[in-house]
Amino acid sequence: MSEHGAKVVVVDGGYDHYDAERAILAPLGAELVVAPCEGDSERVVDVAHDADAVLVRETPLPASTLERLPRCRVIVRYGVGTDNIDLAYAADHGIQVANVPDYGVEEVSEHAVALLLAVKRRLFERDAAVREGRWGDVAKTPIHRTRGTVLGLIGAGRIGGAFIAKARPLGFGRVLVHARDRLPEGTEPAEIDRICREADVISLHVPLTDSTRNIIDERRLGLMKPTTILINTARGGLIDETALAEALAAGRLRGAGLDVFAEEPLPAGSPLRKAPNCILTDHSAWFSEEAVQDLQRKAAEEVRRGLTGEPLVNPVRPGR
Ligand SMILES: NC(=O)C1=CN([C@@H]2O[C@H](COP(=O)(O)OP(=O)(O)OC[C@H]3O[C@@H](n4cnc5c(N)ncnc54)[C@H](O)[C@@H]3O)[C@@H](O)[C@H]2O)C=CC1
Ligand SMILES: O=C(O)C(=O)COP(=O)(O)O
């Protein structure tokens, strides 16, 4: 099929403008339609039933939606995680899927370090103390020196590797890593249970898949030291959130810094909202003005490649 007259539908909103996409796709004669579906997969069928390519952020694209997009041959994820797309269905039906793995590595790794320092130094509590007119009661707060303590990571690819490079200079002694492929230099391979038992800070950097869902469950939270801090900038579904909130409330864990949640926005009734020493951010680790520019340009270039039959630079296949 010629790319001329192709229809490209953006099914998620959230960016200020789509100038990069238009500039990259217009020379192909492709039409760009921006039709935010607000996470509603049914709406995707309404707006993209005749699309040749789809640009998606977090709106779920299960098989039941994809089977009603008969012309679609390319899906590009504005971002890294492809846990919202049925990759097996796409692969079986000749739909190419790509992500943009390298737009926000700096941002997410920096955000993880920011969460770590804010939780460890209890910055929000100190800030509240000053505003409330309390001064000088820090010695009642459990704060420990970082130097010589153990950092543990579950997953250490692009973001985890960058996180280690930024966090290690804080003085961590050993860095334990559980991952499926090559480990960053100077780190020690370790099973997850050992990381839970030994690490003083644990940061999650694995994708959400069938094998990583609930990887931090009640049992593993129970292995952690009461002084341990847990950081999650990957995906909420990696953690049993109810068990985490209970562990924090019972003082069985020192603190947590969370950017991602099993359900987003975080529901009003989530016990995490009341958990002590738990800093919550709104899935914003990826963002900087520079990152979003890179993201939109790279995603549109991948759509162009997909429509013109050039090989994709970052194809995503099932089972990653
Ligand atoms: N909060 C945010 O704004 C953002 C969150 N993310 C999340 O961060 C995740 C990680 O991103 P990258 O570092 O770019 O991914 P990556 O693919 O470069 O690294 C993934 C790491 O996880 C390991 N891994 C994968 N499956 C595993 C398994 N089953 N068991 C053990 N280890 C496994 C790999 O060996 C690798 O070390 C993404 O999948 C995404 O969910 C990504 C961007 C923004
Ligand atoms: O790139 C990713 O995987 C992200 O998590 C970025 O955030 P988003 O999903 O676009 O809100």
Tab-separated table of C-alpha atoms and ligand atoms in Angstrom:
chain	number	residue	atom	x	y	z
A	1	MET	CA	0.000	0.000	0.000
A	2	SER	CA	1.317	3.466	-0.822
A	3	GLU	CA	1.857	5.746	2.139
A	4	HIS	CA	0.206	8.560	0.189
A	5	GLY	CA	-3.123	9.368	1.785
A	6	ALA	CA	-2.305	7.290	4.838
A	7	LYS	CA	-4.150	8.211	8.015
A	8	VAL	CA	-2.203	8.494	11.266
A	9	VAL	CA	-4.262	8.824	14.450
A	10	VAL	CA	-2.918	10.055	17.787
A	11	VAL	CA	-5.195	8.362	20.320
A	12	ASP	CA	-3.735	10.008	23.437
A	13	GLY	CA	-3.473	13.679	24.284
A	14	GLY	CA	-1.298	15.481	26.708
A	15	TYR	CA	1.198	17.301	24.532
A	16	ASP	CA	0.906	21.019	23.780
A	17	HIS	CA	1.101	20.653	20.016
A	18	TYR	CA	1.851	18.131	17.292
A	19	ASP	CA	4.061	20.265	15.034
A	20	ALA	CA	6.856	17.703	14.836
A	21	GLU	CA	4.490	14.924	13.803
A	22	ARG	CA	2.906	17.139	11.126
A	23	ALA	CA	6.280	18.290	9.787
A	24	ILE	CA	7.564	14.718	9.521
A	25	LEU	CA	4.402	13.130	8.111
A	26	ALA	CA	3.148	15.873	5.749
A	27	PRO	CA	5.808	15.201	3.075
A	28	LEU	CA	4.375	11.662	2.797
A	29	GLY	CA	0.935	13.070	2.118
A	30	ALA	CA	-0.222	11.434	5.349
A	31	GLU	CA	-3.070	12.946	7.336
A	32	LEU	CA	-2.564	13.402	11.102
A	33	VAL	CA	-5.638	13.241	13.306
A	34	VAL	CA	-5.322	14.037	17.006
A	35	ALA	CA	-8.187	12.346	18.844
A	36	PRO	CA	-7.463	11.839	22.554
A	37	CYS	CA	-9.362	8.828	23.888
A	38	GLU	CA	-8.614	9.406	27.597
A	39	GLY	CA	-7.737	5.769	28.174
A	40	ASP	CA	-11.015	4.518	26.646
A	41	SER	CA	-10.200	1.623	24.293
A	42	GLU	CA	-13.734	1.694	22.827
A	43	ARG	CA	-13.206	5.277	21.676
A	44	VAL	CA	-10.025	4.169	19.926
A	45	VAL	CA	-12.164	2.078	17.575
A	46	ASP	CA	-14.354	5.117	16.798
A	47	VAL	CA	-11.434	7.376	15.952
A	48	ALA	CA	-8.944	4.914	14.456
A	49	HIS	CA	-11.030	2.239	12.700
A	50	ASP	CA	-9.624	3.428	9.355
A	51	ALA	CA	-6.130	4.396	10.580
A	52	ASP	CA	-3.007	3.076	8.886
A	53	ALA	CA	-0.896	3.993	11.916
A	54	VAL	CA	-1.638	4.761	15.552
A	55	LEU	CA	0.374	6.851	17.992
A	56	VAL	CA	-0.479	5.870	21.565
A	57	ARG	CA	0.604	6.782	25.058
A	58	GLU	CA	-1.097	4.847	27.840
A	59	THR	CA	-4.521	4.068	26.416
A	60	PRO	CA	-4.890	0.270	26.481
A	61	LEU	CA	-4.778	-1.432	23.077
A	62	PRO	CA	-5.950	-4.992	23.857
A	63	ALA	CA	-6.660	-7.585	21.147
A	64	SER	CA	-10.382	-6.718	21.334
A	65	THR	CA	-9.507	-3.190	20.146
A	66	LEU	CA	-6.773	-4.096	17.680
A	67	GLU	CA	-9.029	-6.571	15.880
A	68	ARG	CA	-11.292	-3.633	15.016
A	69	LEU	CA	-8.477	-1.590	13.436
A	70	PRO	CA	-8.259	-3.580	10.193
A	71	ARG	CA	-6.007	-1.153	8.273
A	72	CYS	CA	-3.547	-0.511	11.071
A	73	ARG	CA	-0.026	-1.707	10.269
A	74	VAL	CA	2.063	0.434	12.613
A	75	ILE	CA	1.648	1.322	16.297
A	76	VAL	CA	4.172	3.619	17.920
A	77	ARG	CA	4.197	4.114	21.693
A	78	TYR	CA	4.957	7.657	22.771
A	79	GLY	CA	7.298	6.345	25.462
A	80	VAL	CA	9.054	3.227	26.699
A	81	GLY	CA	6.586	0.894	28.416
A	82	THR	CA	4.450	-1.155	26.020
A	83	ASP	CA	2.482	-2.947	28.731
A	84	ASN	CA	-0.709	-1.308	27.408
A	85	ILE	CA	-0.438	-2.999	23.986
A	86	ASP	CA	-1.257	-6.638	23.157
A	87	LEU	CA	2.087	-7.310	21.490
A	88	ALA	CA	1.306	-10.957	20.720
A	89	TYR	CA	-1.857	-10.024	18.838
A	90	ALA	CA	-0.005	-7.313	16.914
A	91	ALA	CA	2.828	-9.676	15.950
A	92	ASP	CA	0.390	-12.372	14.813
A	93	HIS	CA	-1.550	-9.909	12.665
A	94	GLY	CA	1.278	-8.113	10.902
A	95	ILE	CA	1.067	-4.910	12.939
A	96	GLN	CA	4.529	-3.509	13.616
A	97	VAL	CA	4.998	-1.989	17.092
A	98	ALA	CA	7.770	0.394	18.107
A	99	ASN	CA	8.564	2.399	21.210
A	100	VAL	CA	10.898	5.337	21.911
A	101	PRO	CA	13.357	3.909	24.421
A	102	ASP	CA	15.798	6.792	24.626
A	103	TYR	CA	13.874	10.030	25.118
A	104	GLY	CA	13.693	10.277	28.904
A	105	VAL	CA	16.505	8.199	30.380
A	106	GLU	CA	18.091	11.278	31.968
A	107	GLU	CA	14.776	12.466	33.353
A	108	VAL	CA	13.568	9.193	34.902
A	109	SER	CA	16.968	8.367	36.437
A	110	GLU	CA	17.184	11.895	37.874
A	111	HIS	CA	13.633	11.666	39.229
A	112	ALA	CA	14.481	8.348	40.919
A	113	VAL	CA	17.506	9.972	42.598
A	114	ALA	CA	15.329	12.944	43.604
A	115	LEU	CA	12.774	10.609	45.211
A	116	LEU	CA	15.539	8.691	46.953
A	117	LEU	CA	17.093	11.832	48.447
A	118	ALA	CA	13.756	13.390	49.366
A	119	VAL	CA	12.606	10.234	51.186
A	120	LYS	CA	15.995	9.578	52.798
A	121	ARG	CA	16.513	13.166	54.003
A	122	ARG	CA	12.772	13.452	54.777
A	123	LEU	CA	12.661	16.748	52.930
A	124	PHE	CA	8.886	17.075	52.892
A	125	GLU	CA	8.668	16.599	56.665
A	126	ARG	CA	11.440	19.119	57.254
A	127	ASP	CA	9.710	21.558	54.906
A	128	ALA	CA	6.423	21.069	56.786
A	129	ALA	CA	8.194	21.601	60.120
A	130	VAL	CA	9.586	24.966	59.033
A	131	ARG	CA	6.235	26.112	57.659
A	132	GLU	CA	4.488	25.050	60.887
A	133	GLY	CA	7.013	26.973	62.988
A	134	ARG	CA	8.725	23.875	64.391
A	135	TRP	CA	12.502	24.123	64.472
A	136	GLY	CA	15.206	21.853	65.795
A	137	ASP	CA	13.308	18.559	66.249
A	138	VAL	CA	15.168	16.705	63.486
A	139	ALA	CA	17.021	14.484	65.966
A	140	LYS	CA	13.755	12.657	66.682
A	141	THR	CA	13.685	11.569	63.012
A	142	PRO	CA	15.313	8.328	61.864
A	143	ILE	CA	17.821	9.448	59.238
A	144	HIS	CA	20.934	7.437	58.357
A	145	ARG	CA	24.140	8.166	56.456
A	146	THR	CA	24.250	6.794	52.905
A	147	ARG	CA	27.985	6.144	52.639
A	148	GLY	CA	28.785	2.461	52.737
A	149	THR	CA	25.158	1.306	52.490
A	150	VAL	CA	23.863	-1.118	49.860
A	151	LEU	CA	21.932	-0.095	46.761
A	152	GLY	CA	19.766	-2.744	45.089
A	153	LEU	CA	18.143	-2.599	41.657
A	154	ILE	CA	15.630	-4.825	39.989
A	155	GLY	CA	16.280	-4.156	36.308
A	156	ALA	CA	19.255	-2.142	35.145
A	157	GLY	CA	18.905	-1.347	31.456
A	158	ARG	CA	18.911	2.204	30.098
A	159	ILE	CA	17.201	3.893	33.059
A	160	GLY	CA	18.552	1.628	35.804
A	161	GLY	CA	22.081	2.014	34.420
A	162	ALA	CA	21.760	5.813	34.377
A	163	PHE	CA	20.304	5.715	37.893
A	164	ILE	CA	23.329	3.761	39.169
A	165	ALA	CA	25.695	6.292	37.563
A	166	LYS	CA	23.868	9.156	39.318
A	167	ALA	CA	23.283	7.427	42.675
A	168	ARG	CA	26.613	5.695	43.218
A	169	PRO	CA	28.511	8.940	43.879
A	170	LEU	CA	26.239	9.465	46.905
A	171	GLY	CA	28.495	6.938	48.593
A	172	PHE	CA	26.788	3.575	48.243
A	173	GLY	CA	29.182	0.711	48.966
A	174	ARG	CA	27.928	-2.278	47.012
A	175	VAL	CA	25.388	-2.206	44.183
A	176	LEU	CA	23.341	-5.412	43.844
A	177	VAL	CA	21.430	-5.972	40.615
A	178	HIS	CA	18.844	-8.476	39.483
A	179	ALA	CA	18.339	-8.315	35.714
A	180	ARG	CA	17.852	-10.579	32.756
A	181	ASP	CA	20.752	-9.403	30.636
A	182	ARG	CA	24.113	-7.660	31.006
A	183	LEU	CA	24.757	-5.866	34.299
A	184	PRO	CA	26.314	-2.395	34.553
A	185	GLU	CA	30.019	-2.424	35.350
A	186	GLY	CA	30.998	-2.747	38.982
A	187	THR	CA	27.664	-4.196	40.105
A	188	GLU	CA	27.036	-7.599	41.710
A	189	PRO	CA	24.400	-9.999	40.381
A	190	ALA	CA	21.876	-10.977	43.038
A	191	GLU	CA	18.560	-12.777	43.314
A	192	ILE	CA	15.578	-10.603	44.206
A	193	ASP	CA	15.180	-12.136	47.683
A	194	ARG	CA	18.800	-11.320	48.507
A	195	ILE	CA	18.332	-7.731	47.314
A	196	CYS	CA	15.273	-7.470	49.553
A	197	ARG	CA	17.215	-8.785	52.560
A	198	GLU	CA	20.433	-6.795	52.082
A	199	ALA	CA	19.745	-3.529	50.251
A	200	ASP	CA	19.182	-0.263	52.102
A	201	VAL	CA	17.673	1.346	49.018
A	202	ILE	CA	15.814	-0.696	46.388
A	203	SER	CA	14.901	0.887	43.060
A	204	LEU	CA	12.734	-0.793	40.410
A	205	HIS	CA	13.593	-0.470	36.708
A	206	VAL	CA	12.010	-3.491	35.010
A	207	PRO	CA	9.193	-3.373	32.466
A	208	LEU	CA	5.755	-4.608	33.580
A	209	THR	CA	5.202	-8.049	32.053
A	210	ASP	CA	3.562	-11.306	33.173
A	211	SER	CA	6.841	-12.290	34.838
A	212	THR	CA	7.364	-9.011	36.724
A	213	ARG	CA	3.812	-8.233	37.879
A	214	ASN	CA	3.732	-8.057	41.701
A	215	ILE	CA	7.451	-8.821	41.835
A	216	ILE	CA	7.476	-6.914	45.157
A	217	ASP	CA	4.761	-8.815	46.987
A	218	GLU	CA	3.915	-9.124	50.667
A	219	ARG	CA	6.492	-11.888	51.233
A	220	ARG	CA	9.335	-9.869	49.691
A	221	LEU	CA	8.313	-6.715	51.546
A	222	GLY	CA	8.610	-8.871	54.665
A	223	LEU	CA	12.232	-9.714	53.818
A	224	MET	CA	13.224	-6.030	53.733
A	225	LYS	CA	14.904	-4.318	56.676
A	226	PRO	CA	12.838	-1.773	58.623
A	227	THR	CA	15.383	0.834	57.477
A	228	THR	CA	14.960	0.096	53.756
A	229	ILE	CA	13.655	2.660	51.270
A	230	LEU	CA	11.815	1.530	48.134
A	231	ILE	CA	11.770	3.637	44.956
A	232	ASN	CA	9.529	2.895	41.967
A	233	THR	CA	9.657	4.878	38.749
A	234	ALA	CA	8.900	1.868	36.512
A	235	ARG	CA	5.299	0.617	36.784
A	236	GLY	CA	2.856	0.451	39.679
A	237	GLY	CA	1.864	-3.141	38.890
A	238	LEU	CA	5.304	-4.302	40.038
A	239	ILE	CA	4.292	-3.783	43.694
A	240	ASP	CA	1.494	-5.073	45.907
A	241	GLU	CA	0.438	-1.564	46.940
A	242	THR	CA	-1.819	-2.645	49.792
A	243	ALA	CA	0.991	-4.670	51.356
A	244	LEU	CA	3.394	-1.739	50.843
A	245	ALA	CA	1.044	0.719	52.550
A	246	GLU	CA	0.658	-1.722	55.469
A	247	ALA	CA	4.433	-2.208	55.769
A	248	LEU	CA	4.993	1.569	55.840
A	249	ALA	CA	2.216	2.139	58.374
A	250	ALA	CA	3.564	-0.622	60.634
A	251	GLY	CA	7.129	0.748	60.449
A	252	ARG	CA	8.356	-2.424	58.740
A	253	LEU	CA	9.814	-0.260	55.956
A	254	ARG	CA	11.429	3.165	56.347
A	255	GLY	CA	9.967	4.927	53.329
A	256	ALA	CA	8.970	4.864	49.674
A	257	GLY	CA	9.172	7.163	46.667
A	258	LEU	CA	6.601	6.286	44.016
A	259	ASP	CA	5.974	7.838	40.608
A	260	VAL	CA	3.770	5.072	39.222
A	261	PHE	CA	0.712	3.217	40.478
A	262	ALA	CA	-1.303	0.137	39.573
A	263	GLU	CA	-4.235	2.440	38.835
A	264	GLU	CA	-3.589	5.990	37.592
A	265	PRO	CA	-4.573	8.572	38.637
A	266	LEU	CA	-4.061	7.115	42.125
A	267	PRO	CA	-7.589	6.436	43.467
A	268	ALA	CA	-8.821	8.622	46.328
A	269	GLY	CA	-9.157	5.550	48.534
A	270	SER	CA	-5.644	4.232	47.998
A	271	PRO	CA	-3.967	3.483	51.351
A	272	LEU	CA	-0.745	4.893	49.876
A	273	ARG	CA	-2.180	8.411	50.189
A	274	LYS	CA	-1.956	8.098	53.971
A	275	ALA	CA	1.236	6.046	54.233
A	276	PRO	CA	3.997	7.645	56.308
A	277	ASN	CA	7.225	8.835	54.661
A	278	CYS	CA	5.896	7.989	51.240
A	279	ILE	CA	6.421	10.581	48.517
A	280	LEU	CA	4.050	10.300	45.576
A	281	THR	CA	4.469	11.898	42.151
A	282	ASP	CA	2.045	11.788	39.263
A	283	HIS	CA	3.842	9.585	36.708
A	284	SER	CA	5.918	12.606	35.850
A	285	ALA	CA	9.433	11.130	35.969
A	286	TRP	CA	9.695	11.130	32.173
A	287	PHE	CA	8.995	14.795	31.682
A	288	SER	CA	11.251	17.646	30.722
A	289	GLU	CA	10.604	20.059	27.879
A	290	GLU	CA	13.587	18.573	26.067
A	291	ALA	CA	12.398	14.994	26.575
A	292	VAL	CA	8.956	15.676	25.166
A	293	GLN	CA	10.467	17.274	22.050
A	294	ASP	CA	12.695	14.241	21.487
A	295	LEU	CA	9.776	11.912	22.156
A	296	GLN	CA	7.372	13.429	19.642
A	297	ARG	CA	10.011	13.713	16.914
A	298	LYS	CA	11.327	10.180	17.382
A	299	ALA	CA	7.835	8.673	17.535
A	300	ALA	CA	6.812	10.430	14.310
A	301	GLU	CA	10.016	9.325	12.561
A	302	GLU	CA	9.222	5.751	13.526
A	303	VAL	CA	5.701	6.090	12.063
A	304	ARG	CA	7.253	7.442	8.863
A	305	ARG	CA	9.574	4.453	8.661
A	306	GLY	CA	6.710	2.060	9.297
A	307	LEU	CA	4.523	3.610	6.586
A	308	THR	CA	7.277	3.761	3.969
A	309	GLY	CA	8.474	0.200	4.583
A	310	GLU	CA	11.810	1.200	6.086
A	311	PRO	CA	12.871	-1.011	9.006
A	312	LEU	CA	11.836	0.364	12.392
A	313	VAL	CA	14.691	1.526	14.620
A	314	ASN	CA	13.062	0.329	17.850
A	315	PRO	CA	10.710	-2.539	17.082
A	316	VAL	CA	9.057	-4.127	20.118
A	317	ARG	CA	8.277	-7.814	19.970
A	318	PRO	CA	6.250	-9.955	22.379
A	319	GLY	CA	7.968	-11.468	25.398
A	320	ARG	CA	10.450	-8.687	26.057
B	1	LIG	N1	7.885	6.847	35.269
B	1	LIG	C1	8.092	7.174	34.006
B	1	LIG	O1	7.785	8.301	33.597
B	1	LIG	C2	8.722	6.195	33.078
B	1	LIG	C3	8.782	4.852	33.368
B	1	LIG	N2	9.402	3.979	32.519
B	1	LIG	C4	9.441	2.550	32.893
B	1	LIG	O2	10.797	2.161	33.099
B	1	LIG	C5	10.949	0.832	32.594
B	1	LIG	C6	12.417	0.549	32.316
B	1	LIG	O3	12.857	1.328	31.230
B	1	LIG	P1	14.286	1.115	30.545
B	1	LIG	O4	15.372	1.151	31.539
B	1	LIG	O5	14.345	2.054	29.417
B	1	LIG	O6	14.157	-0.389	30.000
B	1	LIG	P2	15.304	-1.356	29.480
B	1	LIG	O7	14.640	-2.321	28.560
B	1	LIG	O8	16.480	-0.586	28.993
B	1	LIG	O9	15.760	-2.154	30.809
B	1	LIG	C7	14.950	-3.103	31.417
B	1	LIG	C8	15.750	-3.870	32.471
B	1	LIG	O10	14.872	-4.824	33.072
B	1	LIG	C9	15.444	-6.136	32.991
B	1	LIG	N3	14.354	-7.103	32.865
B	1	LIG	C10	13.395	-7.156	31.904
B	1	LIG	N4	12.546	-8.166	32.170
B	1	LIG	C11	12.977	-8.748	33.319
B	1	LIG	C12	12.521	-9.842	34.094
B	1	LIG	N5	11.443	-10.535	33.751
B	1	LIG	N6	13.208	-10.148	35.223
B	1	LIG	C13	14.305	-9.447	35.572
B	1	LIG	N7	14.791	-8.407	34.879
B	1	LIG	C14	14.129	-8.074	33.763
B	1	LIG	C15	16.356	-6.097	31.786
B	1	LIG	O11	17.339	-7.122	31.884
B	1	LIG	C16	16.931	-4.681	31.914
B	1	LIG	O12	17.969	-4.689	32.871
B	1	LIG	C17	10.040	0.839	31.355
B	1	LIG	O13	9.657	-0.481	30.987
B	1	LIG	C18	8.863	1.671	31.808
B	1	LIG	O14	7.865	0.833	32.344
B	1	LIG	C19	9.993	4.400	31.372
B	1	LIG	C20	9.967	5.734	31.024
B	1	LIG	C21	9.273	6.714	31.819
B	2	LIG	O1	7.695	6.198	28.638
B	2	LIG	C1	7.070	5.576	29.518
B	2	LIG	O2	7.063	4.336	29.635
B	2	LIG	C2	6.310	6.355	30.504
B	2	LIG	O3	5.915	5.818	31.512
B	2	LIG	C3	6.081	7.807	30.242
B	2	LIG	O4	4.907	8.299	30.790
B	2	LIG	P1	3.503	8.189	30.026
B	2	LIG	O5	3.225	6.723	30.019
B	2	LIG	O6	3.640	8.719	28.659
B	2	LIG	O7	2.596	9.014	30.893
